Amino acid sequence: MTAPRRIMHADFDTFFVSVERLDKPELCSKPVIVGGRSDQRGVVSSASYEARKFGVRAGMPISRAKRLCPKGTFIEGSFKKYLDYSMKLMFILGEFSPFIEPVGIDEAFLDVTGFESLHGSIHNMAQEIRVCVKKELGLDVSIGIGGSKVTAKVASKNAKPNGLLEVPAGEDALFLAPMPVSKLPGIGDKTEKRLFSLGIKTLGQLAATPEQTLKAYFGVYGRLLKEHAQGISTSKVELPPEAKSISKETTFMEDTRDIKFLRSMLSYMSEKVGKRLREYGKYAKCITLKVKYQDFTSATRRKTLPHAIDSDEDIFSAGWELLERELHMQKMLVRLLGIGVSYLSEGGTQMGLLDGSGLRKKRLSAAMDKIRHKYGFRAIYTGKTIEMKEIYEEE
Ligand code: TTP
Ligand code: MG
């Protein structure tokens, strides 16, 4: 019989707030709210537990948070700083297990099946991680351990603040049973209401509901709901799928036709794209140019190359050729310029990386890039999720 899977979920406590407190220790144990621009349309990104006592929550307009907690300290925050800590966390986690899946800016899953032999127990391993993160970064990270991603995620939430919670092997369903259905990642207001209308309030009740009933109400996701309520999920811990294309585009402050400027912008963006391409260890066969004009019409031009390439110069020269041709055809002012590469292949010269630590570094840097790429400031509060989230909400 194979050993039961052991999955860890690590998540910084009040991440943005905690980073701010590193510079300003006087803010510790005070209500602190990070988020929004000072304009009225901003929303709360992170609220300290002291601020949460006043009802302040992530996603709420700053104006409302100010009414609820007028004495709180409000900070706009610096996303660059948070990204830096995020990457440092992922690197530390990556030192403990190469089987890592970063899911949000401050959280990751680790598959730690079999790692007890290295650390005495999985519990010890998690404690070592927490101590290491505290020592290296000065931040509290809470960790949940379970037999699946679902259980681990719920466990880390229950472990907060600054805690560690291990659900013993085989006890996932038992652990989840008494909890309200809203504790399950992915169950939002809509699904919760529908479950309530069926008289289902706890995860135990959800787990005990016949699959047919759930299917009638939630379609194919009925089965998933039932499984997740028992902490069953076969979803693997894996890096986000690698990019199939890489691109960069810029909208100018003012529409322009200045050819020198367009050329240098194209060159700059080619470097950005090239850097990422090489970080993935990939080569591209197709270059795409995108131009948007003052009247918002846009044009896309493509060039397929005889050989796959990965240098900034090659990307730029193909892009420049396309841009010259495009501008020759169309005389309007340019509003946006973009360049991208696709049809990516593994490069033969990269094979040397595929040994031991090299492979791990490659996997990690791909993960880091993915985070950098994916989690723009706004993406976090729309995209911060584990995979089930969209499933339930969108069906
Ligand atoms: P979370 O881990 O959800 O929240 P948190 O770390 O502030 O608090 P805790 O984990 O202790 O409950 O999100 C991590 C960071 O992501 C958070 O500090 C700020 C950012 N974020 C947003 O920008 N908008 C949001 O709506 C959410 C939920 C998070
Ligand atoms: Mg967090």
CSV table of C-alpha atoms in Angstrom, one decimal, residues 172-181 184 187 195 198-214 218 222-232 392:
chain,number,residue,atom,x,y,z
A,172,ASP,CA,-9.8,14.8,6.9
A,173,ALA,CA,-13.6,14.2,6.8
A,174,LEU,CA,-13.8,14.1,10.6
A,175,PHE,CA,-11.9,17.4,10.8
A,176,LEU,CA,-14.1,19.2,8.3
A,177,ALA,CA,-17.5,17.8,9.4
A,178,PRO,CA,-18.5,20.3,12.1
A,179,MET,CA,-17.5,23.4,10.1
A,180,PRO,CA,-20.0,25.7,8.3
A,181,VAL,CA,-20.0,25.1,4.5
A,184,LEU,CA,-14.6,25.3,2.1
A,187,ILE,CA,-18.0,28.2,-1.6
A,195,LEU,CA,-26.9,24.9,0.1
A,198,LEU,CA,-31.4,22.5,0.9
A,199,GLY,CA,-30.9,22.5,4.6
A,200,ILE,CA,-27.2,21.9,4.4
A,201,LYS,CA,-25.3,24.0,6.9
A,202,THR,CA,-22.2,22.0,7.8
A,203,LEU,CA,-19.6,20.2,5.7
A,204,GLY,CA,-20.6,17.0,7.5
A,205,GLN,CA,-24.2,17.5,6.2
A,206,LEU,CA,-22.8,18.2,2.7
A,207,ALA,CA,-20.6,15.1,2.8
A,208,ALA,CA,-23.7,13.0,3.8
A,209,THR,CA,-25.9,14.4,1.0
A,210,PRO,CA,-26.5,11.9,-1.8
A,211,GLU,CA,-24.5,12.7,-4.9
A,212,GLN,CA,-27.6,12.6,-7.0
A,213,THR,CA,-29.2,15.4,-5.0
A,214,LEU,CA,-26.1,17.6,-5.3
A,218,PHE,CA,-24.9,21.9,-9.0
A,222,GLY,CA,-22.1,18.3,-7.2
A,223,ARG,CA,-19.7,15.4,-7.0
A,224,LEU,CA,-16.7,17.7,-6.3
A,225,LEU,CA,-18.6,19.5,-3.6
A,226,LYS,CA,-19.3,16.2,-1.9
A,227,GLU,CA,-15.7,15.1,-2.2
A,228,HIS,CA,-14.2,18.3,-1.0
A,229,ALA,CA,-16.5,18.3,2.0
A,230,GLN,CA,-14.8,15.1,3.0
A,231,GLY,CA,-11.4,16.5,2.3
A,232,ILE,CA,-11.0,14.4,-0.8
A,392,TYR,CA,-18.2,26.7,-7.8
